[in-house]
Structures are given as C-alpha cells and as structure tokens.
CSV table of C-alpha atoms and ligand atoms in Angstrom, one decimal:
chain,number,residue,atom,x,y,z
P,1,MET,CA,106.7,113.9,61.5
P,2,ASN,CA,106.9,117.9,62.0
P,3,LEU,CA,105.0,117.6,65.5
P,4,VAL,CA,105.1,121.3,67.7
P,5,ASN,CA,105.5,120.4,71.6
P,6,HIS,CA,104.0,123.2,73.7
P,7,GLN,CA,105.8,123.2,77.0
P,8,PHE,CA,105.2,125.2,80.1
P,9,ARG,CA,108.7,125.9,81.9
P,10,LEU,CA,109.5,127.5,84.9
P,11,ALA,CA,110.0,131.9,84.4
P,12,ALA,CA,110.6,132.8,87.8
P,13,ARG,CA,110.5,131.7,91.6
P,14,PRO,CA,107.0,132.6,93.1
P,15,VAL,CA,106.5,134.1,96.0
P,16,GLY,CA,103.5,133.4,98.0
P,17,VAL,CA,100.9,131.5,95.6
P,18,PRO,CA,102.1,130.8,92.3
P,19,LYS,CA,100.7,133.0,89.4
P,20,ARG,CA,100.6,132.7,85.7
P,21,GLU,CA,103.6,135.0,84.7
P,22,ASP,CA,105.4,132.4,86.6
P,23,TRP,CA,105.5,130.2,83.8
P,24,ASN,CA,106.2,130.6,80.1
P,25,TYR,CA,104.2,129.0,77.6
P,26,THR,CA,106.5,127.9,74.7
P,27,GLU,CA,106.5,125.9,71.6
P,28,GLU,CA,109.1,123.9,69.8
P,29,PRO,CA,109.4,121.2,66.9
P,30,VAL,CA,109.3,117.7,68.3
P,31,ARG,CA,112.4,116.3,68.2
P,32,GLU,CA,112.4,112.6,65.9
P,33,PRO,CA,114.0,109.7,68.5
P,34,GLY,CA,117.7,108.5,67.9
P,35,ASP,CA,118.8,105.2,68.6
P,36,GLY,CA,117.8,103.7,71.4
P,37,GLU,CA,115.5,106.4,71.8
P,38,VAL,CA,111.4,106.5,71.8
P,39,LEU,CA,108.7,109.6,71.0
P,40,ILE,CA,106.4,109.8,74.1
P,41,LYS,CA,102.7,111.7,73.4
P,42,THR,CA,101.9,112.8,77.1
P,43,LEU,CA,98.0,111.9,77.7
P,44,TYR,CA,97.8,112.4,81.2
P,45,LEU,CA,99.5,114.4,83.6
P,46,SER,CA,100.1,114.3,87.3
P,47,LEU,CA,99.8,117.6,89.3
P,48,ASP,CA,101.1,117.3,93.0
P,49,PRO,CA,101.4,119.5,95.8
P,50,ALA,CA,105.0,119.0,96.0
P,51,MET,CA,105.5,120.9,92.6
P,52,ARG,CA,105.5,124.1,94.7
P,53,GLY,CA,108.6,122.8,96.8
P,54,TRP,CA,110.6,121.9,93.5
P,55,MET,CA,109.8,125.9,92.3
P,56,ASN,CA,112.0,126.7,95.1
P,57,GLU,CA,115.0,127.7,95.1
P,58,GLY,CA,117.3,125.7,98.0
P,59,LYS,CA,117.9,122.0,99.2
P,60,SER,CA,115.3,119.2,99.1
P,61,TYR,CA,115.0,115.7,98.9
P,62,ILE,CA,114.6,116.4,95.0
P,63,PRO,CA,116.8,119.0,93.1
P,64,PRO,CA,114.8,122.4,92.1
P,65,VAL,CA,113.5,122.8,88.9
P,66,GLY,CA,116.0,125.4,87.0
P,67,ILE,CA,114.7,128.9,85.3
P,68,GLY,CA,113.8,128.1,81.9
P,69,GLU,CA,113.3,124.0,82.2
P,70,VAL,CA,110.2,122.6,81.6
P,71,MET,CA,108.2,121.6,84.7
P,72,ARG,CA,108.8,118.7,86.4
P,73,ALA,CA,106.0,116.3,86.2
P,74,GLY,CA,105.0,112.6,86.5
P,75,GLY,CA,103.1,111.7,83.7
P,76,VAL,CA,101.4,108.7,81.5
P,77,GLY,CA,101.8,108.6,77.9
P,78,LYS,CA,101.6,106.8,74.8
P,79,ILE,CA,105.0,105.0,72.6
P,80,ILE,CA,103.9,106.7,69.0
P,81,ALA,CA,107.6,106.8,67.9
P,82,SER,CA,110.5,103.8,68.7
P,83,LYS,CA,114.2,103.0,68.5
P,84,ASN,CA,114.5,101.0,71.6
P,85,ALA,CA,113.8,97.3,71.5
P,86,LYS,CA,112.1,97.1,74.6
P,87,TYR,CA,108.9,99.3,73.8
P,88,ALA,CA,106.9,99.0,70.6
P,89,VAL,CA,104.6,101.8,69.2
P,90,GLY,CA,101.2,101.7,70.8
P,91,GLU,CA,102.2,100.7,74.5
P,92,PHE,CA,101.5,103.3,77.7
P,93,VAL,CA,104.5,104.1,79.7
P,94,TYR,CA,105.0,105.9,83.2
P,95,GLY,CA,107.8,108.6,83.5
P,96,THR,CA,108.5,112.0,84.5
P,97,LEU,CA,107.0,113.1,81.0
P,98,GLY,CA,107.4,117.4,82.7
P,99,ILE,CA,104.5,119.8,81.6
P,100,GLN,CA,104.4,119.2,77.7
P,101,GLU,CA,103.1,117.2,75.0
P,102,TYR,CA,105.3,115.5,73.9
P,103,LEU,CA,109.1,113.8,74.9
P,104,THR,CA,111.8,112.1,73.3
P,105,SER,CA,113.3,109.9,75.9
P,106,ASN,CA,116.1,107.1,76.3
P,107,GLY,CA,113.8,104.8,77.9
P,108,LYS,CA,115.4,105.4,81.7
P,109,GLY,CA,113.0,105.7,84.5
P,110,LEU,CA,110.5,104.6,82.1
P,111,THR,CA,107.7,102.1,83.9
P,112,LYS,CA,105.0,100.4,81.1
P,113,VAL,CA,101.5,100.3,82.3
P,114,ASP,CA,98.5,98.4,80.8
P,115,PRO,CA,95.4,99.8,80.4
P,116,LYS,CA,93.3,96.5,80.4
P,117,LEU,CA,94.5,95.9,84.5
P,118,ALA,CA,93.5,99.6,85.5
P,119,PRO,CA,92.3,103.5,83.6
P,120,LEU,CA,95.2,105.5,82.7
P,121,PRO,CA,94.8,108.0,85.2
P,122,VAL,CA,94.5,105.4,88.2
P,123,TYR,CA,98.6,104.8,88.1
P,124,LEU,CA,98.5,108.9,88.4
P,125,GLY,CA,96.6,108.3,91.9
P,126,THR,CA,96.1,105.0,93.8
P,127,LEU,CA,98.4,102.7,91.9
P,128,GLY,CA,101.1,105.4,91.5
P,129,MET,CA,103.1,107.7,93.5
P,130,PRO,CA,100.3,108.9,95.4
P,131,GLY,CA,99.2,105.7,96.3
P,132,MET,CA,102.3,104.1,97.3
P,133,THR,CA,102.7,107.4,99.5
P,134,ALA,CA,99.9,106.3,101.5
P,135,TYR,CA,101.0,102.3,101.6
P,136,PHE,CA,104.6,103.0,102.7
P,137,GLY,CA,103.6,106.0,104.7
P,138,LEU,CA,100.7,104.0,107.0
P,139,LEU,CA,101.9,100.2,107.3
P,140,ASP,CA,105.8,101.0,107.1
P,141,VAL,CA,105.8,104.1,109.2
P,142,GLY,CA,102.5,104.0,111.0
P,143,GLN,CA,102.9,100.5,111.6
P,144,PRO,CA,98.8,100.2,112.6
P,145,LYS,CA,97.5,97.5,114.5
P,146,SER,CA,94.7,96.2,114.0
P,147,GLY,CA,91.3,98.1,116.5
P,148,GLU,CA,94.2,101.2,116.7
P,149,THR,CA,92.4,104.7,115.9
P,150,VAL,CA,93.6,105.8,112.6
P,151,VAL,CA,93.0,109.9,111.8
P,152,VAL,CA,94.7,111.0,108.2
P,153,SER,CA,94.5,115.0,107.3
P,154,GLY,CA,93.7,115.8,103.8
P,155,ALA,CA,91.6,112.7,103.6
P,156,ALA,CA,89.4,113.4,100.2
P,157,GLY,CA,93.4,113.8,98.4
P,158,ALA,CA,95.1,111.4,96.9
P,159,VAL,CA,97.0,110.0,99.6
P,160,GLY,CA,94.6,110.8,102.2
P,161,THR,CA,91.7,108.6,100.6
P,162,VAL,CA,94.3,105.7,99.8
P,163,VAL,CA,95.5,105.5,103.7
P,164,GLY,CA,91.8,106.0,105.0
P,165,GLN,CA,90.9,103.3,103.2
P,166,VAL,CA,94.0,100.8,104.1
P,167,ALA,CA,93.4,101.2,107.6
P,168,LYS,CA,90.1,100.1,107.6
P,169,ILE,CA,91.5,97.1,105.3
P,170,LYS,CA,94.0,96.6,108.8
P,171,GLY,CA,91.0,96.6,110.6
P,172,CYS,CA,91.3,100.1,112.3
P,173,ARG,CA,89.1,102.8,113.6
P,174,VAL,CA,89.6,105.6,110.6
P,175,VAL,CA,89.0,109.3,111.1
P,176,GLY,CA,89.1,111.5,108.2
P,177,ILE,CA,89.7,115.0,108.2
P,178,ALA,CA,88.7,117.2,105.3
P,179,GLY,CA,87.3,120.8,103.6
P,180,GLY,CA,84.2,121.0,103.5
P,181,ALA,CA,80.8,118.6,103.7
P,182,ASP,CA,80.9,116.8,100.4
P,183,LYS,CA,84.6,115.6,100.6
P,184,CYS,CA,83.3,114.5,104.5
P,185,ARG,CA,80.5,112.9,103.4
P,186,TYR,CA,82.5,111.2,100.8
P,187,ILE,CA,85.1,109.6,102.8
P,188,ARG,CA,82.6,108.7,105.1
P,189,ASP,CA,79.4,107.4,103.0
P,190,GLU,CA,81.2,106.0,100.3
P,191,LEU,CA,85.3,105.3,101.4
P,192,GLY,CA,83.7,103.6,104.6
P,193,PHE,CA,85.8,105.7,107.1
P,194,ASP,CA,84.2,105.8,110.4
P,195,ALA,CA,83.9,109.7,111.1
P,196,ALA,CA,85.1,112.9,108.9
P,197,ILE,CA,85.7,116.3,110.6
P,198,ASP,CA,84.9,119.4,108.4
P,199,TYR,CA,88.2,121.7,109.5
P,200,LYS,CA,86.5,125.0,107.8
P,201,HIS,CA,83.5,124.6,110.1
P,202,GLU,CA,84.1,122.4,113.0
P,203,ASP,CA,86.3,122.7,116.0
P,204,VAL,CA,88.8,120.3,114.9
P,205,LYS,CA,90.0,119.3,118.7
P,206,GLU,CA,87.2,119.2,119.7
P,207,ALA,CA,85.8,116.9,117.0
P,208,LEU,CA,89.0,114.7,118.0
P,209,ARG,CA,87.8,114.5,121.1
P,210,THR,CA,84.4,113.3,120.3
P,211,HIS,CA,85.6,110.7,117.4
P,212,CYS,CA,89.0,109.5,118.9
P,213,PRO,CA,87.4,108.6,122.2
P,214,GLN,CA,90.7,106.4,122.8
P,215,GLY,CA,92.8,109.0,121.6
P,216,ILE,CA,94.7,108.9,118.3
P,217,ASP,CA,97.8,105.9,118.1
P,218,VAL,CA,98.1,107.0,114.2
P,219,TYR,CA,98.2,110.4,112.7
P,220,PHE,CA,99.0,110.5,109.2
P,221,ASP,CA,100.3,114.0,108.6
P,222,ASN,CA,99.4,115.8,105.0
P,223,VAL,CA,98.3,119.3,106.0
P,224,GLY,CA,100.8,120.6,109.0
P,225,GLY,CA,99.8,123.7,111.0
P,226,ASP,CA,97.2,124.2,113.3
P,227,ILE,CA,95.6,120.7,112.3
P,228,LEU,CA,99.0,118.8,113.4
P,229,ASP,CA,99.2,120.5,116.3
P,230,ALA,CA,95.7,119.7,117.1
P,231,ALA,CA,96.1,115.9,116.9
P,232,LEU,CA,99.3,116.2,119.3
P,233,THR,CA,96.6,116.9,121.9
P,234,ARG,CA,94.9,113.9,121.2
P,235,ILE,CA,97.7,111.2,120.9
P,236,THR,CA,98.0,108.0,123.1
P,237,ARG,CA,101.2,106.6,124.5
P,238,GLY,CA,103.7,105.2,122.4
P,239,ALA,CA,101.6,106.9,119.2
P,240,ARG,CA,103.3,107.2,115.8
P,241,ILE,CA,103.0,110.6,113.9
P,242,VAL,CA,103.5,110.1,110.0
P,243,ILE,CA,104.9,113.4,108.6
P,244,CYS,CA,104.0,112.7,105.0
P,245,GLY,CA,103.3,116.4,104.4
P,246,ALA,CA,102.6,120.0,105.3
P,247,ILE,CA,100.3,121.3,102.6
P,248,SER,CA,99.2,124.3,104.7
P,249,GLN,CA,102.7,125.6,105.0
P,250,TYR,CA,103.5,125.5,101.1
P,251,ASN,CA,103.0,129.0,100.2
P,252,ASN,CA,103.9,130.8,103.0
P,253,THR,CA,105.9,134.2,102.4
P,254,GLY,CA,107.2,133.4,106.3
P,255,PRO,CA,108.8,130.7,108.3
P,256,VAL,CA,106.8,127.6,108.6
P,257,LYS,CA,104.6,127.2,111.4
P,258,GLY,CA,106.3,124.0,113.7
P,259,PRO,CA,103.8,122.2,116.0
P,260,ALA,CA,103.3,124.4,119.4
P,261,ASN,CA,102.1,121.2,121.2
P,262,TYR,CA,105.3,118.9,119.9
P,263,LEU,CA,106.0,117.9,124.1
P,264,SER,CA,102.8,115.7,123.9
P,265,LEU,CA,105.6,113.7,122.3
P,266,LEU,CA,107.9,113.5,125.5
P,267,VAL,CA,104.7,112.6,127.4
P,268,ASN,CA,103.3,109.8,125.5
P,269,ARG,CA,106.7,108.2,124.5
P,270,ALA,CA,105.4,108.7,121.0
P,271,SER,CA,107.5,109.4,117.7
P,272,MET,CA,107.1,111.9,114.6
P,273,LYS,CA,108.8,110.8,111.4
P,274,GLY,CA,109.3,111.6,108.1
P,275,MET,CA,108.9,109.7,104.6
P,276,VAL,CA,109.7,110.1,101.2
P,277,VAL,CA,107.9,107.8,98.9
P,278,PHE,CA,111.0,107.2,96.6
P,279,ASP,CA,112.6,105.4,99.4
P,280,TYR,CA,110.7,102.6,98.9
P,281,ALA,CA,110.8,102.6,94.9
P,282,ASP,CA,112.4,98.8,95.2
P,283,ARG,CA,109.1,97.9,96.9
P,284,TYR,CA,106.3,99.6,94.6
P,285,ALA,CA,105.4,96.4,92.3
P,286,GLU,CA,104.7,94.3,95.8
P,287,ALA,CA,102.2,97.1,96.9
P,288,GLY,CA,100.7,97.6,93.5
P,289,ARG,CA,100.1,93.8,93.0
P,290,GLU,CA,98.6,94.1,96.9
P,291,MET,CA,96.5,97.2,96.2
P,292,ALA,CA,95.1,96.2,92.6
P,293,GLY,CA,94.0,93.1,94.3
P,294,TRP,CA,92.0,95.2,96.6
P,295,MET,CA,90.8,97.2,94.3
P,296,ALA,CA,89.8,93.9,91.9
P,297,ALA,CA,88.0,92.8,95.3
P,298,GLY,CA,86.1,96.5,96.0
P,299,LYS,CA,87.9,97.1,99.0
P,300,LEU,CA,89.5,100.1,97.8
P,301,LYS,CA,88.2,102.9,95.6
P,302,SER,CA,90.2,105.0,93.2
P,303,ARG,CA,89.0,108.8,92.7
P,304,GLU,CA,90.4,110.7,89.8
P,305,ASP,CA,89.5,114.6,89.3
P,306,ILE,CA,90.2,114.9,85.7
P,307,VAL,CA,90.7,118.5,84.5
P,308,LYS,CA,91.4,118.8,80.2
P,309,GLY,CA,93.6,121.2,78.8
P,310,LEU,CA,97.2,121.7,79.0
P,311,ASP,CA,97.1,125.6,78.3
P,312,THR,CA,95.0,125.3,81.8
P,313,PHE,CA,97.9,124.3,84.1
P,314,PRO,CA,98.6,127.2,86.2
P,315,GLU,CA,95.2,127.5,87.0
P,316,THR,CA,94.3,124.1,87.6
P,317,LEU,CA,97.6,123.4,89.7
P,318,LEU,CA,96.1,126.3,92.2
P,319,LYS,CA,93.0,123.9,92.8
P,320,LEU,CA,95.1,121.5,95.1
P,321,PHE,CA,96.1,124.9,97.7
P,322,LYS,CA,92.4,125.8,97.1
P,323,GLY,CA,90.8,122.1,98.3
P,324,GLU,CA,88.6,122.2,95.0
P,325,ASN,CA,89.7,118.2,93.8
P,326,THR,CA,88.4,115.2,94.9
P,327,GLY,CA,90.8,112.8,95.2
P,328,LYS,CA,93.6,112.4,92.2
P,329,LEU,CA,94.5,116.0,90.5
P,330,VAL,CA,95.0,114.8,86.9
P,331,LEU,CA,95.5,117.2,83.6
P,332,GLN,CA,94.8,115.7,80.9
P,333,VAL,CA,96.7,116.6,77.2
P,334,ALA,CA,95.6,114.5,74.8
P,335,GLU,CA,93.0,112.0,74.4
P,336,GLY,CA,94.3,107.9,75.1
D,1,NAP,N1,106.6,112.5,101.0
D,1,NAP,C1,105.9,112.0,100.4
D,1,NAP,O1,106.8,111.4,99.6
D,1,NAP,C2,104.8,112.6,99.5
D,1,NAP,C3,104.0,112.3,98.7
D,1,NAP,C4,103.2,112.7,97.9
D,1,NAP,C5,102.3,113.2,98.8
D,1,NAP,N2,103.0,113.9,99.2
D,1,NAP,C6,101.9,114.8,100.4
D,1,NAP,O2,101.0,114.8,100.6
D,1,NAP,C7,99.7,115.6,100.9
D,1,NAP,C8,98.7,115.3,99.6
D,1,NAP,O3,99.3,115.1,98.6
D,1,NAP,P1,97.9,114.4,97.6
D,1,NAP,O4,98.8,114.5,96.2
D,1,NAP,O5,97.4,113.5,98.3
D,1,NAP,O6,96.7,116.2,97.1
D,1,NAP,P2,95.9,116.6,97.6
D,1,NAP,O7,95.5,115.6,99.2
D,1,NAP,O8,94.9,115.6,96.7
D,1,NAP,O9,95.4,117.7,97.1
D,1,NAP,C9,95.3,118.8,98.2
D,1,NAP,C10,94.6,119.0,99.3
D,1,NAP,O10,95.1,119.5,100.2
D,1,NAP,C11,94.0,120.0,101.2
D,1,NAP,N3,94.7,121.4,101.6
D,1,NAP,C12,94.8,122.5,100.3
D,1,NAP,N4,95.4,123.3,101.4
D,1,NAP,C13,95.1,123.2,102.7
D,1,NAP,C14,95.5,123.9,104.1
D,1,NAP,N5,95.6,125.3,104.6
D,1,NAP,N6,94.9,123.3,105.1
D,1,NAP,C15,94.3,122.0,104.8
D,1,NAP,N7,94.5,121.1,104.5
D,1,NAP,C16,94.2,121.7,102.8
D,1,NAP,C17,93.3,120.5,100.5
D,1,NAP,O11,91.9,119.6,100.8
D,1,NAP,P3,90.5,120.6,101.7
D,1,NAP,O12,89.6,120.7,100.8
D,1,NAP,O13,90.5,118.9,102.8
D,1,NAP,O14,91.1,121.7,102.3
D,1,NAP,C18,93.7,120.2,98.7
D,1,NAP,O15,92.1,118.9,98.1
D,1,NAP,C19,100.7,117.3,100.9
D,1,NAP,O16,101.1,117.5,101.5
D,1,NAP,C20,102.2,116.4,99.5
D,1,NAP,O17,103.0,116.9,99.8
D,1,NAP,C21,104.1,113.7,100.0
C-alpha cells in the first residue's frame, strides 16, 4: 500500500501550558494488517482536557503517556483493510486511535459506529465519552429531582452542554456558568438553560444568589478553583456536588487550589463525589440509546467545534484551555 503515517509523539513532560516543543511530529510507513488485524484510517480525533493529565508523570485513573509514545486520543476512523472477520472494509469504528493518521489494530477495544444514525463527530461528543460523562455524572452521581436547581460549570463545552440539557429534560431549573457573552447566549437561547453566568465578566457568587434563589441542589463541576468555592456558598441541605473535572487547575505549576468553603458540606449535610466515566462502560449502550432518542426528538442538541489538520494538533489542543471551543472540540484528520 505504501502509505505514510504521520504522528504526534510526546517529546517532553510539559511544565504549565503545553508547547509545540513538547511534541515530536514523526512519520513512519503504515504496517499492513496481519491475520486478525485491521487497518484504520483516522477521520476525526477527540481533543480532551484529560490529555493534559495524561502528559504528566504519576498515578492517575489511567497510566501516563510515555515519552516517545504516540499521544493517546479517542477517534473515529474507517476500516481500509481487514484480515479480521468482524470488520469489513468501509465500516466506521470508534477506538483509541492516537494522534496519528493510521492505526493497525487487532480489533480489541473498537466499537462500530453508524454514520446514518448520527454524523461521525457526534460519536466523539454527545454520543461519545463526554456525553456518557454528562449522563452518568448527572443522573447517577448528581441524582437530580424534578424542580431542583442544577448548576453546571464549563457549561458551553462538550460535557456541560449535555449536563444542562439532560437536567432540563429531567424537569430541573438549570443555570450554566461559561466564559463570555456568546457562550452564555448559546446555552440560554439555543439550549434552553434557564440562566447563564458569564464568569469572566460577572461576580459568580453574586450571580448565583440572583439565579438560584432556592439554592443549588446539584452542582456539576467541570472547572474547580474559585467557581467551585463560589458554588459551595449556595448549596442546599443534602446537595450533591459532582466532581467531574477541574480544568482551571490542569496547567498549574503550583499545587491544585482546593475548596476553602468545604465546611459548607458539613453544615448542609451535602456530599461531594468524584466520577470517572470509564466506570460506566458496561452501561454506555443504554445511555447512548436514550440520548439518541432525545436527539431524534429534538430535546438534545449536539454541537461540534471541528478544526482541520493533524499538524495543527498542538495549537488546537490549547483551545480547550483558552476557552476557544464551543461544544465538542474535534480534530479532523481526513475527509470521511
Ligand atoms: N471525570 C470524567 O470521567 C471526565 C470525562 C470527560 C471530561 N471530564 C472533565 O470535564 C470537564 C469538561 O470537559 P470537556 O471535554 O467538556 O471540555 P470543554 O468544556 O468542551 O472545554 C473546556 C472548557 O473549559 C473552560 N475553561 C478553560 N479554562 C478554564 C478556567 N480556567 N476556568 C473556567 N473554565 C475554564 C473553557 O470554557 P469557558 O470559555 O467557559 O472558559 C473551555 O471551553 C473537564 O474538566 C474534563 O477534564 C471528566
């Protein structure tokens, strides 16, 4: 076949915000599939805040990416050669493809996806890992009840947009916290959130008092730091705080900022619980079916922010930390 595979490999563990020099852009010949293997052409890659954590040394819920290894990434690709009876040429799959143009795989960990049911990038967002995170984080950990107030930070992102919409479907009052007027308008006017707080231009504590007159029953935290602290001042008795992520802390060169207001948990008999989406893997299909149904019924909107070109990866990844994405950030590597 004589195909060439371009890749981004981790060159150094970044200090603070990752730089282009933290990566090596490499090329190598594509390996033909052997017996039981398939060759996948990468079409779309998922860029995730978690990638920043995978670049660090140290224990986490998943091992770090090793120096010299192809950067880990979920993606959707097309089978272009197959010696595996389960996969036919022309089928589309989701898997851990890595930041590269091709992957030769033994088929383990691949899931078929159907472009007739949803556009392929949606399988990286609302019907993919971020959607599953929102669904199980909100419903399983947050346990919202109809009439309760749910607040979500990172509200215009991949996880946050789904959290807010699912909370609306469940009959809650929903307040989103996001950066900038455009994002606030989007979640309020297009996604149906009841209120939006622009944390870059408003006093969050004050705004939470205005928009959550009965207090916060469920706080779904994507950002940590000062916003988590502000939310803790408004929780109700028995509130549930879902620790999904803390993007405001991921590029810190000093210690992570913990919540100063944590005694509010004591006073309010509230709970704060971390969640990792992979723990729900055996229930993804169930959640996918329900969310696809909501999408078909027009109750759940999906938005993808697609940037073209594998070579843009180092800069495109930083959009997450600069707040330059709305909805799911996707890197398009090739045309479907
Ligand atoms: N626990 C799990 O299993 C799991 C799974 C997936 C994702 N997550 C976590 O969920 C969170 C959201 O992930 P995502 O994929 O949906 O990303 P995303 O929300 O689509 O993108 C990240 C957003 O974070 C916001 N942000 C960046 N720096 C910030 C700061 N200093 N303070 C406040 N907001 C900041 C930006 O929006 P603004 O313009 O609004 O600032 C940016 O658009 C992340 O913390 C991620 O690590 C956890």
